[in-house]
């Protein structure tokens, strides 16, 4: 069994940040009816090329802002995990789109802020469903860019055991959000 090495995450971060990609089709989509968000979300999934040919279990990369950066993340994972590069393990990529970005990705100190429900959705609804539907190995990474990076960073600061790796790229961390990290 191939172990996931957390030291490989910076390489994934670098390539996710700088790699320009084209359109890459998702292997599938499913709809999840969220009680935390009180809405349905269409989730995109890309499986490793050899997923159907065996019983191997895979790590999962959860990509926030899935409607914008899912294709880039899939391209990066496929490039870094191919037989030539082999820098990271093959993994399942899950794209989480936004329906209300300001509500879900604005990390604030206000009580009842929408991002709290979004975090609950990720932890208690989406992750368990992905683990049930796909062969996962229990190593989960969350990737957020811009405001999604702020959410990933807040997840790390407030509840680091939810994911095994956190990639925060181009986040809106500033003076107002520094209170979350102190």
PDB file of C-alpha atoms in Angstrom:
ATOM      1  CA  UNK A   1       0.000   0.000   0.000  1.00  0.00           C
ATOM      2  CA  UNK A   2       1.377   3.393  -0.969  1.00  0.00           C
ATOM      3  CA  UNK A   3       1.454   5.808   1.950  1.00  0.00           C
ATOM      4  CA  UNK A   4       0.619   9.443   1.474  1.00  0.00           C
ATOM      5  CA  UNK A   5       3.503  11.645   2.507  1.00  0.00           C
ATOM      6  CA  UNK A   6       2.495  15.008   3.929  1.00  0.00           C
ATOM      7  CA  UNK A   7       5.825  16.442   2.732  1.00  0.00           C
ATOM      8  CA  UNK A   8       4.519  16.127  -0.837  1.00  0.00           C
ATOM      9  CA  UNK A   9       1.776  18.680  -0.185  1.00  0.00           C
ATOM     10  CA  UNK A  10       4.005  21.754  -0.797  1.00  0.00           C
ATOM     11  CA  UNK A  11       4.761  20.445  -4.283  1.00  0.00           C
ATOM     12  CA  UNK A  12       1.052  20.029  -4.956  1.00  0.00           C
ATOM     13  CA  UNK A  13       0.495  23.568  -3.651  1.00  0.00           C
ATOM     14  CA  UNK A  14       3.160  24.984  -5.932  1.00  0.00           C
ATOM     15  CA  UNK A  15       1.783  23.354  -9.036  1.00  0.00           C
ATOM     16  CA  UNK A  16      -1.838  24.155  -8.147  1.00  0.00           C
ATOM     17  CA  UNK A  17      -0.807  27.781  -7.765  1.00  0.00           C
ATOM     18  CA  UNK A  18       1.158  28.206 -11.001  1.00  0.00           C
ATOM     19  CA  UNK A  19      -0.133  25.614 -13.437  1.00  0.00           C
ATOM     20  CA  UNK A  20      -2.414  26.914 -16.145  1.00  0.00           C
ATOM     21  CA  UNK A  21      -4.757  24.257 -17.427  1.00  0.00           C
ATOM     22  CA  UNK A  22      -7.413  23.634 -19.975  1.00  0.00           C
ATOM     23  CA  UNK A  23     -10.789  22.083 -19.597  1.00  0.00           C
ATOM     24  CA  UNK A  24     -10.749  18.619 -18.064  1.00  0.00           C
ATOM     25  CA  UNK A  25     -14.009  16.754 -17.818  1.00  0.00           C
ATOM     26  CA  UNK A  26     -15.078  15.378 -14.460  1.00  0.00           C
ATOM     27  CA  UNK A  27     -15.540  11.617 -14.283  1.00  0.00           C
ATOM     28  CA  UNK A  28     -18.856  12.140 -12.639  1.00  0.00           C
ATOM     29  CA  UNK A  29     -21.132  14.318 -10.621  1.00  0.00           C
ATOM     30  CA  UNK A  30     -23.608  13.720  -7.873  1.00  0.00           C
ATOM     31  CA  UNK A  31     -26.083  15.881  -6.018  1.00  0.00           C
ATOM     32  CA  UNK A  32     -26.059  16.129  -2.260  1.00  0.00           C
ATOM     33  CA  UNK A  33     -29.022  17.552  -0.345  1.00  0.00           C
ATOM     34  CA  UNK A  34     -27.446  19.463   2.502  1.00  0.00           C
ATOM     35  CA  UNK A  35     -29.254  20.002   5.765  1.00  0.00           C
ATOM     36  CA  UNK A  36     -26.503  22.338   6.982  1.00  0.00           C
ATOM     37  CA  UNK A  37     -26.762  24.571   3.900  1.00  0.00           C
ATOM     38  CA  UNK A  38     -30.481  23.996   3.286  1.00  0.00           C
ATOM     39  CA  UNK A  39     -29.848  23.450  -0.424  1.00  0.00           C
ATOM     40  CA  UNK A  40     -28.652  20.944  -2.998  1.00  0.00           C
ATOM     41  CA  UNK A  41     -25.073  20.998  -4.273  1.00  0.00           C
ATOM     42  CA  UNK A  42     -23.783  19.347  -7.440  1.00  0.00           C
ATOM     43  CA  UNK A  43     -20.387  17.847  -6.629  1.00  0.00           C
ATOM     44  CA  UNK A  44     -17.821  17.008  -9.344  1.00  0.00           C
ATOM     45  CA  UNK A  45     -15.529  14.001  -8.987  1.00  0.00           C
ATOM     46  CA  UNK A  46     -12.440  12.939 -10.909  1.00  0.00           C
ATOM     47  CA  UNK A  47     -11.163   9.420 -10.315  1.00  0.00           C
ATOM     48  CA  UNK A  48      -7.658   8.087 -10.959  1.00  0.00           C
ATOM     49  CA  UNK A  49      -7.298   6.399 -14.345  1.00  0.00           C
ATOM     50  CA  UNK A  50      -6.829   2.974 -12.746  1.00  0.00           C
ATOM     51  CA  UNK A  51      -9.735   3.335 -10.265  1.00  0.00           C
ATOM     52  CA  UNK A  52     -12.053   0.873 -12.024  1.00  0.00           C
ATOM     53  CA  UNK A  53      -9.378  -1.789 -12.519  1.00  0.00           C
ATOM     54  CA  UNK A  54      -8.717  -2.699  -8.919  1.00  0.00           C
ATOM     55  CA  UNK A  55      -9.571  -2.435  -5.257  1.00  0.00           C
ATOM     56  CA  UNK A  56      -6.922   0.113  -4.308  1.00  0.00           C
ATOM     57  CA  UNK A  57      -7.966   2.919  -1.957  1.00  0.00           C
ATOM     58  CA  UNK A  58      -7.021   6.533  -2.677  1.00  0.00           C
ATOM     59  CA  UNK A  59      -6.491   9.810  -0.832  1.00  0.00           C
ATOM     60  CA  UNK A  60      -9.010  12.574  -1.542  1.00  0.00           C
ATOM     61  CA  UNK A  61      -8.387  16.200  -2.519  1.00  0.00           C
ATOM     62  CA  UNK A  62     -11.385  18.431  -1.751  1.00  0.00           C
ATOM     63  CA  UNK A  63     -11.294  21.517  -3.983  1.00  0.00           C
ATOM     64  CA  UNK A  64     -13.211  24.594  -2.850  1.00  0.00           C
ATOM     65  CA  UNK A  65     -14.423  26.994  -5.550  1.00  0.00           C
ATOM     66  CA  UNK A  66     -14.936  23.842  -7.588  1.00  0.00           C
ATOM     67  CA  UNK A  67     -16.667  25.683 -10.400  1.00  0.00           C
ATOM     68  CA  UNK A  68     -13.453  27.653 -11.042  1.00  0.00           C
ATOM     69  CA  UNK A  69     -10.434  25.630  -9.980  1.00  0.00           C
ATOM     70  CA  UNK A  70     -11.574  21.998 -10.238  1.00  0.00           C
ATOM     71  CA  UNK A  71     -10.133  21.557 -13.749  1.00  0.00           C
ATOM     72  CA  UNK A  72      -6.790  23.030 -12.679  1.00  0.00           C
ATOM     73  CA  UNK A  73      -6.649  20.786  -9.627  1.00  0.00           C
ATOM     74  CA  UNK A  74      -7.483  17.669 -11.665  1.00  0.00           C
ATOM     75  CA  UNK A  75      -4.832  18.547 -14.259  1.00  0.00           C
ATOM     76  CA  UNK A  76      -2.258  19.149 -11.542  1.00  0.00           C
ATOM     77  CA  UNK A  77      -3.016  15.870  -9.778  1.00  0.00           C
ATOM     78  CA  UNK A  78      -2.929  13.902 -13.034  1.00  0.00           C
ATOM     79  CA  UNK A  79       0.381  15.530 -14.014  1.00  0.00           C
ATOM     80  CA  UNK A  80       2.090  15.047 -10.641  1.00  0.00           C
ATOM     81  CA  UNK A  81       0.828  11.492 -10.158  1.00  0.00           C
ATOM     82  CA  UNK A  82       1.502  10.092 -13.625  1.00  0.00           C
ATOM     83  CA  UNK A  83       3.996   7.284 -14.150  1.00  0.00           C
ATOM     84  CA  UNK A  84       6.682   9.706 -15.337  1.00  0.00           C
ATOM     85  CA  UNK A  85       6.429  12.372 -12.627  1.00  0.00           C
ATOM     86  CA  UNK A  86       5.227  10.133  -9.783  1.00  0.00           C
ATOM     87  CA  UNK A  87       5.647  12.960  -7.265  1.00  0.00           C
ATOM     88  CA  UNK A  88       2.329  12.455  -5.465  1.00  0.00           C
ATOM     89  CA  UNK A  89       0.002   9.476  -5.149  1.00  0.00           C
ATOM     90  CA  UNK A  90      -2.950   9.119  -7.477  1.00  0.00           C
ATOM     91  CA  UNK A  91      -6.001  10.568  -5.798  1.00  0.00           C
ATOM     92  CA  UNK A  92      -9.696  11.231  -6.029  1.00  0.00           C
ATOM     93  CA  UNK A  93     -10.449  14.920  -6.656  1.00  0.00           C
ATOM     94  CA  UNK A  94     -13.756  16.311  -5.383  1.00  0.00           C
ATOM     95  CA  UNK A  95     -14.906  19.718  -6.626  1.00  0.00           C
ATOM     96  CA  UNK A  96     -17.126  21.681  -4.248  1.00  0.00           C
ATOM     97  CA  UNK A  97     -18.888  24.525  -6.103  1.00  0.00           C
ATOM     98  CA  UNK A  98     -20.350  27.648  -4.565  1.00  0.00           C
ATOM     99  CA  UNK A  99     -23.920  28.791  -4.793  1.00  0.00           C
ATOM    100  CA  UNK A 100     -23.414  31.775  -2.484  1.00  0.00           C
ATOM    101  CA  UNK A 101     -19.712  32.539  -2.223  1.00  0.00           C
ATOM    102  CA  UNK A 102     -20.136  35.512   0.111  1.00  0.00           C
ATOM    103  CA  UNK A 103     -22.142  33.397   2.547  1.00  0.00           C
ATOM    104  CA  UNK A 104     -20.016  30.245   2.463  1.00  0.00           C
ATOM    105  CA  UNK A 105     -16.489  31.601   2.124  1.00  0.00           C
ATOM    106  CA  UNK A 106     -16.525  34.849   4.118  1.00  0.00           C
ATOM    107  CA  UNK A 107     -14.791  33.969   7.371  1.00  0.00           C
ATOM    108  CA  UNK A 108     -15.980  36.518   9.946  1.00  0.00           C
ATOM    109  CA  UNK A 109     -16.389  36.779  13.698  1.00  0.00           C
ATOM    110  CA  UNK A 110     -20.149  37.324  13.435  1.00  0.00           C
ATOM    111  CA  UNK A 111     -22.407  34.818  15.162  1.00  0.00           C
ATOM    112  CA  UNK A 112     -24.379  32.733  12.706  1.00  0.00           C
ATOM    113  CA  UNK A 113     -21.964  33.447   9.867  1.00  0.00           C
ATOM    114  CA  UNK A 114     -22.673  31.302   6.806  1.00  0.00           C
ATOM    115  CA  UNK A 115     -19.206  29.803   6.614  1.00  0.00           C
ATOM    116  CA  UNK A 116     -19.924  27.902   9.858  1.00  0.00           C
ATOM    117  CA  UNK A 117     -22.672  25.968   8.065  1.00  0.00           C
ATOM    118  CA  UNK A 118     -20.358  25.437   5.092  1.00  0.00           C
ATOM    119  CA  UNK A 119     -17.699  23.933   7.386  1.00  0.00           C
ATOM    120  CA  UNK A 120     -20.372  21.710   8.935  1.00  0.00           C
ATOM    121  CA  UNK A 121     -21.470  20.627   5.449  1.00  0.00           C
ATOM    122  CA  UNK A 122     -17.908  19.661   4.496  1.00  0.00           C
ATOM    123  CA  UNK A 123     -17.197  17.787   7.721  1.00  0.00           C
ATOM    124  CA  UNK A 124     -20.476  16.048   8.514  1.00  0.00           C
ATOM    125  CA  UNK A 125     -22.173  15.626   5.141  1.00  0.00           C
ATOM    126  CA  UNK A 126     -19.814  15.705   2.168  1.00  0.00           C
ATOM    127  CA  UNK A 127     -16.789  13.854   3.583  1.00  0.00           C
ATOM    128  CA  UNK A 128     -18.864  10.942   4.952  1.00  0.00           C
ATOM    129  CA  UNK A 129     -20.736  10.635   1.645  1.00  0.00           C
ATOM    130  CA  UNK A 130     -17.502  10.596  -0.386  1.00  0.00           C
ATOM    131  CA  UNK A 131     -16.069   7.963   1.973  1.00  0.00           C
ATOM    132  CA  UNK A 132     -19.198   5.852   1.494  1.00  0.00           C
ATOM    133  CA  UNK A 133     -19.379   6.165  -2.314  1.00  0.00           C
ATOM    134  CA  UNK A 134     -15.687   5.813  -3.198  1.00  0.00           C
ATOM    135  CA  UNK A 135     -12.686   3.752  -2.140  1.00  0.00           C
ATOM    136  CA  UNK A 136     -10.846   6.256   0.021  1.00  0.00           C
ATOM    137  CA  UNK A 137      -7.826   5.551   2.192  1.00  0.00           C
ATOM    138  CA  UNK A 138      -8.637   8.047   4.944  1.00  0.00           C
ATOM    139  CA  UNK A 139      -6.074  10.680   3.909  1.00  0.00           C
ATOM    140  CA  UNK A 140      -7.962  13.854   3.014  1.00  0.00           C
ATOM    141  CA  UNK A 141      -6.599  17.198   1.820  1.00  0.00           C
ATOM    142  CA  UNK A 142      -8.551  20.434   1.389  1.00  0.00           C
ATOM    143  CA  UNK A 143      -7.502  23.048  -1.167  1.00  0.00           C
ATOM    144  CA  UNK A 144      -8.827  26.568  -1.226  1.00  0.00           C
ATOM    145  CA  UNK A 145      -7.866  29.503  -3.381  1.00  0.00           C
ATOM    146  CA  UNK A 146      -8.673  33.135  -2.521  1.00  0.00           C
ATOM    147  CA  UNK A 147     -11.571  33.156  -0.046  1.00  0.00           C
ATOM    148  CA  UNK A 148     -11.619  29.356  -0.231  1.00  0.00           C
ATOM    149  CA  UNK A 149      -8.046  29.496   1.057  1.00  0.00           C
ATOM    150  CA  UNK A 150      -9.271  31.518   4.009  1.00  0.00           C
ATOM    151  CA  UNK A 151     -11.827  28.802   4.768  1.00  0.00           C
ATOM    152  CA  UNK A 152      -9.155  26.085   4.501  1.00  0.00           C
ATOM    153  CA  UNK A 153      -6.903  28.108   6.813  1.00  0.00           C
ATOM    154  CA  UNK A 154      -9.706  28.640   9.303  1.00  0.00           C
ATOM    155  CA  UNK A 155     -10.489  24.915   9.251  1.00  0.00           C
ATOM    156  CA  UNK A 156      -6.826  24.229  10.021  1.00  0.00           C
ATOM    157  CA  UNK A 157      -6.749  26.778  12.850  1.00  0.00           C
ATOM    158  CA  UNK A 158     -10.061  25.787  14.423  1.00  0.00           C
ATOM    159  CA  UNK A 159     -10.310  22.030  13.838  1.00  0.00           C
ATOM    160  CA  UNK A 160      -7.090  20.629  12.347  1.00  0.00           C
ATOM    161  CA  UNK A 161      -8.123  16.981  12.692  1.00  0.00           C
ATOM    162  CA  UNK A 162     -10.852  17.211  10.020  1.00  0.00           C
ATOM    163  CA  UNK A 163      -8.344  17.009   7.153  1.00  0.00           C
ATOM    164  CA  UNK A 164      -4.847  15.565   6.999  1.00  0.00           C
ATOM    165  CA  UNK A 165      -3.502  18.296   4.740  1.00  0.00           C
ATOM    166  CA  UNK A 166      -4.420  21.914   4.118  1.00  0.00           C
ATOM    167  CA  UNK A 167      -3.504  23.919   1.024  1.00  0.00           C
ATOM    168  CA  UNK A 168      -4.264  27.615   1.288  1.00  0.00           C
ATOM    169  CA  UNK A 169      -3.423  29.524  -1.867  1.00  0.00           C
ATOM    170  CA  UNK A 170      -3.843  33.235  -2.483  1.00  0.00           C
ATOM    171  CA  UNK A 171      -6.090  33.599   0.534  1.00  0.00           C
ATOM    172  CA  UNK A 172      -7.587  36.821   1.775  1.00  0.00           C
ATOM    173  CA  UNK A 173      -5.806  36.584   5.112  1.00  0.00           C
ATOM    174  CA  UNK A 174      -5.382  40.093   6.414  1.00  0.00           C
ATOM    175  CA  UNK A 175      -5.725  42.262   9.486  1.00  0.00           C
ATOM    176  CA  UNK A 176      -9.377  41.423  10.078  1.00  0.00           C
ATOM    177  CA  UNK A 177      -8.867  37.682   9.734  1.00  0.00           C
ATOM    178  CA  UNK A 178      -5.700  37.575  11.858  1.00  0.00           C
ATOM    179  CA  UNK A 179      -7.883  37.164  14.967  1.00  0.00           C
ATOM    180  CA  UNK A 180      -8.651  33.621  13.817  1.00  0.00           C
ATOM    181  CA  UNK A 181      -5.001  32.632  13.874  1.00  0.00           C
ATOM    182  CA  UNK A 182      -4.015  34.031  17.263  1.00  0.00           C
TER     183      UNK A 182
END
